[in-house]
Coordinates of C-alpha atoms and ligand atoms in Angstrom, one line a residue:
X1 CA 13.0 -43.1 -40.4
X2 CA 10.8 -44.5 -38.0
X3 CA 13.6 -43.5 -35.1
X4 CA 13.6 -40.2 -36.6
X5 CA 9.9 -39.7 -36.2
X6 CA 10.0 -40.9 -32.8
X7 CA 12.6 -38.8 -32.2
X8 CA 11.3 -35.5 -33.0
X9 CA 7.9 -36.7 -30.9
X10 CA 9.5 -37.1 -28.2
X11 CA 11.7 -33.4 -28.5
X12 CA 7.7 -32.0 -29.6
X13 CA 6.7 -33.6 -26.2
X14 CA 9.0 -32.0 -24.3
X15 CA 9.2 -28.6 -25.4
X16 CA 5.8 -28.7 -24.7
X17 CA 5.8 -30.2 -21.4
X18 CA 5.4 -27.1 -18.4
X19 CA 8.8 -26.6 -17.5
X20 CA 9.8 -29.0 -14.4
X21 CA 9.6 -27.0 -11.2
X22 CA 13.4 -25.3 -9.9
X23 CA 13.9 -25.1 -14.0
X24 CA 11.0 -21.9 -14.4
X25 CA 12.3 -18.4 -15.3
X26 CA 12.0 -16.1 -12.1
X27 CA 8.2 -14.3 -12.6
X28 CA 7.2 -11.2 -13.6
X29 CA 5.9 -9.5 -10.4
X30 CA 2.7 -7.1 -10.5
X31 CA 3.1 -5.9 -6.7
X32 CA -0.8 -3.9 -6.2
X33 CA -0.6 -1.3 -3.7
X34 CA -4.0 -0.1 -2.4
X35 CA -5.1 2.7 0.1
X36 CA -6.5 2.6 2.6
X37 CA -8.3 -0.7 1.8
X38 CA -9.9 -2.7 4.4
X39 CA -9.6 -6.3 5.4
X40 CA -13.5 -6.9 4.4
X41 CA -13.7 -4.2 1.7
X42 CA -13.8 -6.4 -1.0
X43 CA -16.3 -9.5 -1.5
X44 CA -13.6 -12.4 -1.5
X45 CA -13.3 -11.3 1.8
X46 CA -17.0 -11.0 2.7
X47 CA -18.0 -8.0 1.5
X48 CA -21.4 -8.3 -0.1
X49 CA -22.4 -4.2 -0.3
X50 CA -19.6 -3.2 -3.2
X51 CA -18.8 -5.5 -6.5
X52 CA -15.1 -6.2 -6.5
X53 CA -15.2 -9.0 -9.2
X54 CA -11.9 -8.5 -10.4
X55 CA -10.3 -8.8 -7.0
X56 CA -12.5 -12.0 -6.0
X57 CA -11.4 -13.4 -9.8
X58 CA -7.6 -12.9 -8.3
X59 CA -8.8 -14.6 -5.3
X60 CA -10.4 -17.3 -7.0
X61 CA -7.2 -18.4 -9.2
X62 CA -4.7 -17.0 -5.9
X63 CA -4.3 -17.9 -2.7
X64 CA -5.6 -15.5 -0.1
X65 CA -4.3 -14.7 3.2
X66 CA -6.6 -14.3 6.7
X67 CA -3.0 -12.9 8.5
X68 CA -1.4 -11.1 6.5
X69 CA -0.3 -7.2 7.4
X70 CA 1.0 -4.2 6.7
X71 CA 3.9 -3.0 9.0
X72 CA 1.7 -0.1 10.2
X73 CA -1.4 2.0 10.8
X74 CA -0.5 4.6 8.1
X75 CA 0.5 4.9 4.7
X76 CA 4.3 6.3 4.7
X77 CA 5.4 3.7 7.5
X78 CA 4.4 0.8 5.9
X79 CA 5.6 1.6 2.2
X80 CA 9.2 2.8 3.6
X81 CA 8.9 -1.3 5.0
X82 CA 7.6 -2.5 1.6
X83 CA 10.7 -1.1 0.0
X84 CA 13.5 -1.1 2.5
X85 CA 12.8 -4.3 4.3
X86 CA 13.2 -2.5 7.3
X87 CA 10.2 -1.5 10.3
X88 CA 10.2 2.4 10.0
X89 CA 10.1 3.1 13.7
X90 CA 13.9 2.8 13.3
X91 CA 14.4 5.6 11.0
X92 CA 13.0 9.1 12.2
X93 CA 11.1 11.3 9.6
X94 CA 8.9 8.2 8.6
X95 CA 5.3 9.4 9.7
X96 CA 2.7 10.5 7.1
X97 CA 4.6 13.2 5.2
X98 CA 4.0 16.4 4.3
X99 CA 4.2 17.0 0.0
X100 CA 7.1 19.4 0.6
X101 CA 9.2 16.4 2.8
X102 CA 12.7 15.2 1.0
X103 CA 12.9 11.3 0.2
X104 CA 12.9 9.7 3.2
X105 CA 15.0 6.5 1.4
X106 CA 18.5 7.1 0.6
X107 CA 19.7 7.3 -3.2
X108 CA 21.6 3.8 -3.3
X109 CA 19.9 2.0 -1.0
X110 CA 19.2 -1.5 -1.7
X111 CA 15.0 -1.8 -2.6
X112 CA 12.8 -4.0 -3.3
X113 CA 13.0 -2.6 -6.9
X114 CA 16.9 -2.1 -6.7
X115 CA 17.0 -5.7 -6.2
X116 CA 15.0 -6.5 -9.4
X117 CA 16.7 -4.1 -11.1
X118 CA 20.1 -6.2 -10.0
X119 CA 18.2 -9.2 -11.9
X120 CA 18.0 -7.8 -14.7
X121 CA 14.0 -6.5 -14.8
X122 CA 12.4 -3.5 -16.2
X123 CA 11.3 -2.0 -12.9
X124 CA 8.3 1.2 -12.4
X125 CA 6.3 2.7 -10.0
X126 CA 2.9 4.1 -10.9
X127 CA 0.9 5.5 -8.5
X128 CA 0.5 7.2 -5.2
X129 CA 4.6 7.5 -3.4
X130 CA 4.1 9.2 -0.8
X131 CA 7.9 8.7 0.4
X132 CA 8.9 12.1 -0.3
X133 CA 10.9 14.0 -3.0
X134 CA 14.4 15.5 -3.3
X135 CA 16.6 16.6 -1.0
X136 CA 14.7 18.8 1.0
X137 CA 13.3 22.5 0.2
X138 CA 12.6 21.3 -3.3
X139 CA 12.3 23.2 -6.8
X140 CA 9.0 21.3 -8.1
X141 CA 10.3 23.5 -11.4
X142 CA 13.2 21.7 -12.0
X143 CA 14.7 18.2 -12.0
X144 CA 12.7 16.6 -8.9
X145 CA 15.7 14.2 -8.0
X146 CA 16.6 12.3 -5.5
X147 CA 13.3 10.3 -6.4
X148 CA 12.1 6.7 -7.4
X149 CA 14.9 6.4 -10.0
X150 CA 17.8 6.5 -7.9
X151 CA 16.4 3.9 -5.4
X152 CA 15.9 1.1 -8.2
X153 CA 12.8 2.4 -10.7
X154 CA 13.6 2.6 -14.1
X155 CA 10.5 4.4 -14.6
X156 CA 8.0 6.4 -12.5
X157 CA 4.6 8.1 -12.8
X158 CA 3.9 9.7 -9.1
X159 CA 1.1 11.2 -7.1
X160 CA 4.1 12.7 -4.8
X161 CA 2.2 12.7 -1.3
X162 CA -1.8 11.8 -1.1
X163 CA -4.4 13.0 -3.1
X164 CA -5.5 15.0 -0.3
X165 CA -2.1 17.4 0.0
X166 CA -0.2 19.3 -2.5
X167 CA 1.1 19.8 -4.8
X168 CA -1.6 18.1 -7.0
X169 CA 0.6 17.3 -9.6
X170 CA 1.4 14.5 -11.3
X171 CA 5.4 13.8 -11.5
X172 CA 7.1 11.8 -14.7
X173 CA 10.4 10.7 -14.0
X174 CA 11.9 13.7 -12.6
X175 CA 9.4 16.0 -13.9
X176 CA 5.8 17.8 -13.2
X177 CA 3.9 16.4 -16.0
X178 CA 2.7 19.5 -18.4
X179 CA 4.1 22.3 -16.3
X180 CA 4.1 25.7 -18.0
X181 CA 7.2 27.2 -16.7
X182 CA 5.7 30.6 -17.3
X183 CA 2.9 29.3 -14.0
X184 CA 5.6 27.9 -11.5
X185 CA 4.4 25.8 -9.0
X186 CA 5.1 26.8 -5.1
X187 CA 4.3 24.4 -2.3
X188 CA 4.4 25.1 1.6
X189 CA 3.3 23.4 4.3
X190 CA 4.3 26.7 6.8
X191 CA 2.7 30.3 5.7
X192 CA 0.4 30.6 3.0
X193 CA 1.6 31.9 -0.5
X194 CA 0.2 33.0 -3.7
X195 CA -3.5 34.1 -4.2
X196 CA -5.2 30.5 -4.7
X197 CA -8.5 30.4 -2.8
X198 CA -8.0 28.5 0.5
X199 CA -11.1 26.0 1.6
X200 CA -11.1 28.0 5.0
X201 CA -12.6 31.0 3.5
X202 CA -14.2 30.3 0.5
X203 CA -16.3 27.2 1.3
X204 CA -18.8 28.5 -1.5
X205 CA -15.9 27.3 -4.1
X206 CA -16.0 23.3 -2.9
X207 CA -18.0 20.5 -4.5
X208 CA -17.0 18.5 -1.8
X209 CA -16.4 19.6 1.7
X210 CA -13.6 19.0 4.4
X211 CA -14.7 17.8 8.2
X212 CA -11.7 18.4 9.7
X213 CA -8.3 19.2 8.4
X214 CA -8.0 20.1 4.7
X215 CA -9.5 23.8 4.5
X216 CA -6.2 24.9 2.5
X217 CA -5.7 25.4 -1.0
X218 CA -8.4 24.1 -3.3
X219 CA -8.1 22.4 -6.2
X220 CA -10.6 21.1 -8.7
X221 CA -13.2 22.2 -6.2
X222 CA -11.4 20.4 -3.6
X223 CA -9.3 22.3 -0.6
X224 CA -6.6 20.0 1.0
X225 CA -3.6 20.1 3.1
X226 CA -1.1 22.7 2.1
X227 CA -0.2 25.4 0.1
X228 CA 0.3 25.7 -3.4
X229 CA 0.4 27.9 -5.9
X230 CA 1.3 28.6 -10.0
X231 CA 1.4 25.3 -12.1
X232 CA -2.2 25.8 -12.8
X233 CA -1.8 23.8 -16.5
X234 CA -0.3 21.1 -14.5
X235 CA -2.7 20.2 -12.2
X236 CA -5.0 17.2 -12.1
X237 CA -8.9 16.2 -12.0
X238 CA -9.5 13.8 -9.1
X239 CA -11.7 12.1 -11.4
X240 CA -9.7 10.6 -13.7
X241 CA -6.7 10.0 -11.4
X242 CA -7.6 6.0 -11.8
X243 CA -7.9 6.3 -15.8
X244 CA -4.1 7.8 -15.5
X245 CA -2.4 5.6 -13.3
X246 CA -4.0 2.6 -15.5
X247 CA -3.2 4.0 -18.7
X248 CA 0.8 4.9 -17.6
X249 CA 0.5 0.9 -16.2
X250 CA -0.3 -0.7 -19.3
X251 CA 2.2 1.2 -21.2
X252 CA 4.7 0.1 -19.5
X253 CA 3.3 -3.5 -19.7
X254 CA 3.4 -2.9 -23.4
X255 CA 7.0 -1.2 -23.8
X256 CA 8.6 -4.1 -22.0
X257 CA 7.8 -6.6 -24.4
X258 CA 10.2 -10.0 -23.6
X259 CA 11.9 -8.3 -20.7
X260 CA 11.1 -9.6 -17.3
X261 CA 9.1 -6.7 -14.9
X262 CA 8.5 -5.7 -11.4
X263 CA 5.6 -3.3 -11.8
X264 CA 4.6 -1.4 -7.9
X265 CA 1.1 0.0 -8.7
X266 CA 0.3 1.9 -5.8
X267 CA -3.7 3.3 -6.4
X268 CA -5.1 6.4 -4.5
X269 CA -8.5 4.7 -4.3
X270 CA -9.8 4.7 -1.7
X271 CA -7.9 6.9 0.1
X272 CA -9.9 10.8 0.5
X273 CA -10.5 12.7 -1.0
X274 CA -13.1 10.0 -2.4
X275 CA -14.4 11.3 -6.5
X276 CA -14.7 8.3 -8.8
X277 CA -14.9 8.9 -12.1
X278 CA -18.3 9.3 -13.4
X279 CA -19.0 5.9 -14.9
X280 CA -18.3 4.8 -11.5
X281 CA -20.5 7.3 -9.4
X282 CA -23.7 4.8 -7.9
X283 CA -22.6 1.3 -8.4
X284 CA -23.2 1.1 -5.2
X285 CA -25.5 2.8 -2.2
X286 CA -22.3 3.9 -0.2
X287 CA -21.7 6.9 -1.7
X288 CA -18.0 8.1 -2.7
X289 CA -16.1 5.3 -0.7
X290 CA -18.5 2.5 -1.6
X291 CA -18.2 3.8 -5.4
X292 CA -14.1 4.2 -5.5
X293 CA -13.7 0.9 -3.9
X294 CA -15.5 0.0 -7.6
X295 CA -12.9 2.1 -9.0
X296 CA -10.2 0.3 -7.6
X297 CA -11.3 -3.1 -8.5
X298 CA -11.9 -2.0 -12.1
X299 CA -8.2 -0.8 -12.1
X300 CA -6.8 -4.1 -10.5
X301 CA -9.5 -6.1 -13.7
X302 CA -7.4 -3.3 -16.5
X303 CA -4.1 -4.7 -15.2
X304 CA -5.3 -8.6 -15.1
X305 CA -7.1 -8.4 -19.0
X306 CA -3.8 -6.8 -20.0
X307 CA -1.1 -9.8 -18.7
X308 CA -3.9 -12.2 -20.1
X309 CA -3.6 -10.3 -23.9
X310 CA 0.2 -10.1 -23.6
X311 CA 0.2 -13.4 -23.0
X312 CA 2.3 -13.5 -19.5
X313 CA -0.3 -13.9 -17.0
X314 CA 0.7 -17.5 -15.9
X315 CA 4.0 -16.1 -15.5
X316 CA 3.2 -13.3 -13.3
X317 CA 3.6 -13.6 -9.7
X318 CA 0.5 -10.3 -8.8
X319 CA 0.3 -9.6 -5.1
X320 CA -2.5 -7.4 -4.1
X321 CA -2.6 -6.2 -0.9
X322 CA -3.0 -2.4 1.2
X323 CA -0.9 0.1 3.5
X324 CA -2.9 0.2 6.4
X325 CA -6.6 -0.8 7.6
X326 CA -10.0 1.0 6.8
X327 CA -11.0 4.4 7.7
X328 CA -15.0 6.2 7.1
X329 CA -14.6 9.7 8.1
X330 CA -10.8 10.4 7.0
X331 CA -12.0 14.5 6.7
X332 CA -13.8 15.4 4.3
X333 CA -17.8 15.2 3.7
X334 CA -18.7 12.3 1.6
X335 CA -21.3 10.3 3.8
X336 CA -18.8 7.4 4.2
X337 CA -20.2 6.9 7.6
X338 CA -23.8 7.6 7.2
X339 CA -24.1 5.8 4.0
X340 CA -22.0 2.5 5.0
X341 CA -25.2 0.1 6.2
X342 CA -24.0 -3.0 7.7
X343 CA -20.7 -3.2 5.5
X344 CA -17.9 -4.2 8.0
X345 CA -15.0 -2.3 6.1
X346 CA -12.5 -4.1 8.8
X347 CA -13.6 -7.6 8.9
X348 CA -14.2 -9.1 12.0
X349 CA -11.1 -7.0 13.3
X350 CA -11.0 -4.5 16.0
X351 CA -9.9 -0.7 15.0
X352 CA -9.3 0.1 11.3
X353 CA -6.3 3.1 10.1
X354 CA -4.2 4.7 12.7
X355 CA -5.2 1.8 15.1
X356 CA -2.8 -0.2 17.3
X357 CA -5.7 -3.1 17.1
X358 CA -6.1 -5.3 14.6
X359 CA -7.2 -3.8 11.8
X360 CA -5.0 -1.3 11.2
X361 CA -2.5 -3.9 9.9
X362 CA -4.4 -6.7 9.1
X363 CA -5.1 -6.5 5.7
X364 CA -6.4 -8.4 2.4
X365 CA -3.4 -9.9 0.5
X366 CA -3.7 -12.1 -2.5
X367 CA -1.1 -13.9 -4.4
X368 CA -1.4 -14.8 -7.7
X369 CA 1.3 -17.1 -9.7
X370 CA -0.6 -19.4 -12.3
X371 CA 2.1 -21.8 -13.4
X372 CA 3.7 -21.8 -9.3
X373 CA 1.0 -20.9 -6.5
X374 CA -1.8 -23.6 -6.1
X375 CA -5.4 -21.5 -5.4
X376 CA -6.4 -21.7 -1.9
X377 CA -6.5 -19.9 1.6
X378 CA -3.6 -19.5 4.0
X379 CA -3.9 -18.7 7.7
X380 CA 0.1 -18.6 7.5
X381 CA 1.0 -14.8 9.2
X382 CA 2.8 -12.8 6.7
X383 CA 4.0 -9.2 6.3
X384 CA 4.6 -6.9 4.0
X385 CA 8.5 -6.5 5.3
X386 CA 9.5 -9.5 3.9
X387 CA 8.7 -9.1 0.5
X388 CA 12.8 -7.8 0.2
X389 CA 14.0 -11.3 1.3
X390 CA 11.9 -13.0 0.4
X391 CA 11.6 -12.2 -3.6
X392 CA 15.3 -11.5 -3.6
X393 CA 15.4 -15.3 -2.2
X394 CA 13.1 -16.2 -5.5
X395 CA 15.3 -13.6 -8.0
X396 CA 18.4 -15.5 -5.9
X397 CA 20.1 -11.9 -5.5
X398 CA 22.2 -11.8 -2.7
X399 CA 21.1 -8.9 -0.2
X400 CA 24.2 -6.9 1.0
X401 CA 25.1 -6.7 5.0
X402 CA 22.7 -4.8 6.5
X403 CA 20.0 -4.6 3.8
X404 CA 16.5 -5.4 5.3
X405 CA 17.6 -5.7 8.4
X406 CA 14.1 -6.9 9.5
X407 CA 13.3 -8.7 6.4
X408 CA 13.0 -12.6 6.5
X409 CA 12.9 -14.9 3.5
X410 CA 9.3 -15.9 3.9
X411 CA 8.7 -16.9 0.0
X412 CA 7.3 -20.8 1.0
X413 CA 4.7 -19.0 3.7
X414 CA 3.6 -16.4 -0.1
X415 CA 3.7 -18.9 -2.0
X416 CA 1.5 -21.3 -0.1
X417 CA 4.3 -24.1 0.4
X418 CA 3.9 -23.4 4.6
X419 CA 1.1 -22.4 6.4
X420 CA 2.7 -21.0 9.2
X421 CA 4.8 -18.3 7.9
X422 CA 6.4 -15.9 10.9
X423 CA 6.3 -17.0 14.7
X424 CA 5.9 -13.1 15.5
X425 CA 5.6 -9.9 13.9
X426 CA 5.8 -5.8 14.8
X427 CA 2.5 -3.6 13.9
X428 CA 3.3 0.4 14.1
X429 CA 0.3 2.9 15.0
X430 CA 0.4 4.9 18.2
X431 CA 2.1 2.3 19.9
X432 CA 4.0 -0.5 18.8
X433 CA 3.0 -3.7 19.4
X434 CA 4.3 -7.0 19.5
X435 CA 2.2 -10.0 17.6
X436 CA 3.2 -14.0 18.6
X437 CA 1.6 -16.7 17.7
X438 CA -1.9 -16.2 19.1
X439 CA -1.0 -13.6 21.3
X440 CA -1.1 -9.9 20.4
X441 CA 0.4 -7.3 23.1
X442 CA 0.5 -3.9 23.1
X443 CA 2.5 -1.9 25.8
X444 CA 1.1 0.4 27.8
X445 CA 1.9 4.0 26.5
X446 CA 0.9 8.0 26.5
X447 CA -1.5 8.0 23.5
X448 CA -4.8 9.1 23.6
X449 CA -7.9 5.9 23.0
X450 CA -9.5 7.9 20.8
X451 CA -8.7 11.1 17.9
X452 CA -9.4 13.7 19.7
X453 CA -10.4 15.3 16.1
X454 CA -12.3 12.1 14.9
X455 CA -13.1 10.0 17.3
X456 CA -11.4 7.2 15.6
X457 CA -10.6 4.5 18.6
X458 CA -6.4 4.3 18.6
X459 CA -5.9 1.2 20.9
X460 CA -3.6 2.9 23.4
X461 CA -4.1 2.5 27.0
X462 CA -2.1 3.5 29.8
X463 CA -2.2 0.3 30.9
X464 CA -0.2 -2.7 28.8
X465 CA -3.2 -5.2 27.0
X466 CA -2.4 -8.4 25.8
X467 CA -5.5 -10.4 24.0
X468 CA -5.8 -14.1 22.8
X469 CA -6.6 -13.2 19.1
X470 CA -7.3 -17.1 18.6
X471 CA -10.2 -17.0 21.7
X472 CA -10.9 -13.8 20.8
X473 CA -10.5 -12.3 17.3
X474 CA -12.7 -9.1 18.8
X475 CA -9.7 -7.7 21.5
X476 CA -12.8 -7.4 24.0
X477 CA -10.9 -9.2 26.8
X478 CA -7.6 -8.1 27.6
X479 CA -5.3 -10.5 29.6
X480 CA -2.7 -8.8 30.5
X481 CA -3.8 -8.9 34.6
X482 CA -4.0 -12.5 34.7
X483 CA -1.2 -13.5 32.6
X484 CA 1.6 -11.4 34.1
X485 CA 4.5 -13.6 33.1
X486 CA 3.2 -13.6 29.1
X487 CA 2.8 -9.9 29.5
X488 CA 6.8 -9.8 30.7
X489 CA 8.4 -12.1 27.8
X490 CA 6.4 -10.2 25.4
X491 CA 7.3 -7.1 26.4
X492 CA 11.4 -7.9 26.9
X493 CA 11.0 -9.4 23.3
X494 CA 9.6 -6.3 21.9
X495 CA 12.2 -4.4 24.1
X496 CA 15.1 -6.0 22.3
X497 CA 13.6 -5.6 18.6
X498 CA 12.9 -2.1 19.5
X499 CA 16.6 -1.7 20.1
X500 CA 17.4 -3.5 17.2
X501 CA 19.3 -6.4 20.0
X502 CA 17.0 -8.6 17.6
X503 CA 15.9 -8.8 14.3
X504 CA 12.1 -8.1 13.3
Ligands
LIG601 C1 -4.2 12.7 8.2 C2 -5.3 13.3 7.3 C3 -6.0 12.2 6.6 C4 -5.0 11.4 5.8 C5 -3.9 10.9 6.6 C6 -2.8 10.2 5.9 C7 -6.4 15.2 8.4 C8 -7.4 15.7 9.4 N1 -6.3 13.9 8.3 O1 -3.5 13.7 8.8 O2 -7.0 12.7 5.8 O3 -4.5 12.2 4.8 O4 -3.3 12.0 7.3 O5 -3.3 9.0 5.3 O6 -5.8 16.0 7.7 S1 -2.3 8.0 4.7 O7 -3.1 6.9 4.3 O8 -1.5 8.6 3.7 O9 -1.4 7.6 5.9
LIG602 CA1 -3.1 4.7 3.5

């Protein structure tokens, strides 16, 4: 008897025991995509202007990266490397697209989410795309196909571009959600169509106005980029964009019930145009952009409580991270700039979006695996192209011959077990520049220094730069002059990843 007893202590004991490391399930994976979101937008990061508790409670049980990036400057470059595994200045037609532009990935392709998919997860994407739709010269009335489904999402729930171009739709699977087919919708990015007021002449119609740029078709009191037309039931309010996105999230959550997911939620906030919802308008003295970076936090704390009430949250690898650097004055009116005070929405970093310097790819990034990742801070350098290899690594899916191409398993640098991560990486803005070890160089090129529309400083030169990002974190002194022979290497090694001689 006695035996007996100690018997079924001991089998108590160890089905209680955390299961020994190399024995866990895979994770779940929560992959948060943000816009436009800064490197010290949010206060676990230094922020002290605009409450982000929910990021800095991800922080504070995560470990959070200081050199982590995006692959580029801009939104659709940097997600087309998030999913591929591969630097998008190898594939023409990957610039910010137009809402009208076909999918820029092929149907097929191995993905980040065809690769969970392969393991067996429930895989969605909720939230801003941006990778274009169909095949080109699309019917938005009809099945809207190729899309996210035939690249490895079980389930989608899309704003198709930005929220600043048409169509401003949302998209469900492969259709417009709540499209009256007696209102079709017609998009163009060429000549104007239908008789929707454009922002260019009736500027008396806007409750928020454009400063450069979007004086097209207005919608909700907003004009944008583009044309559209018909699908009038269809179309959404900016201000509860973040209430959507979070609702269609935690369906999913609940749907999958014991079936492992990969959830990419990819917010608008705080990408323009900048309207919060109203319970968020004046938490803070910024104005639009100070109050949807509020927004955004509250939609990252919706997605936490929910993996805490299902249950799964020590289980859940959650990566929050952004597509490209900050940005005030990204066109329209919203006293980004005058209302900003001393918030630094790039860090200590030079530049911000569209910006070969460092802030246009250096970004926040936190990883958060309970029962895995120990809390901390890593200074290893990281990038967003080698999510493909490296949670394929951690899924142990085997990536086919020439998937990723410039994606390296980097899963020990995520998940804190090495602190140095990659010996060099690739940033895309203007130019394309080369990142090794301490040294950052960018190659002398055509580009202007500064938007000739927005003043926004580029980081092109004519001649090449080179800076010491260790010495100085600023780029305020560049080296290329007096270090000739760096400048050379760096530039043959950039040369041959360019040409693809070498991997990324
Ligand atoms: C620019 C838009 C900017 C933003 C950006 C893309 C103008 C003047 N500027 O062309 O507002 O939409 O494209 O941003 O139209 S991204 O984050 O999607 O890359
Ligand atoms: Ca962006």
């Amino acid at each position: 008897m006695r035996t007996l007893l100690a018997a079924a202590a001991v089998l108590a004991a160890l089905a209680a025991a955390p299961r020994a490391q190399g024995e866990t399930r895979p994770p779940n994976v929560v992959l948060i995509y943000t816009d436009d979101v800064g490197f010290g937008d949010v206060g676990c990061y230094g922020a002290s202007g605009v409450p982000t508790p929910n990021v800095d409670r991800l922080a504070a049980e995560g470990l959070r990266f200081t050199d982590a990036h995006c692959t580029a400057a801009t939104c659709t470059p940097s997600r087309y490397s998030l999913l591929t595994g591969e630097y998008a200045f190898r594939k023409r037609g990957t610039g910010v697209l137009p809402g009208s532009a076909a999918m820029v990935i092929e149907p097929g392709r191995t993905t980040l989410a065809s690769v969970f998919q392969q393991a067996g997860y429930r895989t969605a994407v909720v939230g801003k795309w941006h990778l274009g739709l169909g095949a080109g010269d699309l019917d938005w009335n009809g099945a809207i196909r190729p899309g996210p489904q035939d690249i490895g999402f079980g389930e989608c729930f899309l704003l198709p571009a930005t929220g600043d171009r048409v169509p401003c739709v949302y998209v469900e699977g492969d259709r417009v959600v709540g499209l009256d087919p007696e209102d079709p919708i017609q998009v163009s990015y060429g000549k104007r169509i239908g008789d929707d007021p454009i922002g260019a002449e009736r500027p008396d119609l806007l409750k928020m106005k454009f400063s450069h740029g979007h004086d097209r078709t207005i919608v909700n009191g907003i004009s944008r980029i583009g044309y559209m037309t018909g699908g009038h039931a269809a179309r959404w309010v900016d201000e509860d964009m973040a209430d959507q996105f979070v609702e269609r999230a935690l369906r999913f959550l609940d749907e999958v019930g014991d079936e492992p997911f990969f959830l990419y939620f990819a917010t608008h906030d705080v990408h323009v145009p900048r309207v919060p919802h109203a319970r968020f308008v004046g938490k803070t003295d910024k104005g639009p952009r100070g109050d949807v970076l509020v927004e955004m936090d509250w939609c990252v704390g919706a997605l936490l409580d929910k993996l805490d009430a299902l249950g799964v949250a020590d289980d859940t690898l959650v990566i929050f991270t952004s597509d490209n650097g900050p940005v005030l004055d990204d066109g329209y009116v919203d006293e980004a700039v005058e209302r900003n005070g001393d918030h630094a929405p790039a860090g200590p970093w030079r530049g911000g979006k569209y910006s070969a310097f460092e802030a246009g790819t250096r970004v926040p990034h936190i990883v958060r695996w309970p029962s895995r990742v120990e809390p901390g801070v890593s200074e290893a350098l990281v990038s967003q192209v080698d999510y493909l290899a490296s949670l394929a690594g951690l899924l142990e899916v085997e990536l086919g011959e020439g998937a990723g191409p410039d994606s390296q398993d980097q899963l020990a640098a995520l998940l804190g077990d090495d602190q140095v991560g990659r010996d060099h990486l690739v940033a895309q803005a203007g130019s394309i520049s080369l990142r090794e070890g301490r040294y950052k160089f960018i190659p002398a090129g055509k580009g202007a220094k500064f938007s000739r529309s927005t003043g926004i400083e580029l980081g092109n030169d004519t001649v090449p730069q080179l800076y010491d990002l260790a010495e100085d974190p600023g780029e305020t002194e560049n080296l290329a002059e007096s270090e000739p022979e760096r400048v050379r290497a760096m530039a043959a090694r950039l040369d041959a990843i360019r040409s693809g001689k070498q991997g990324g």
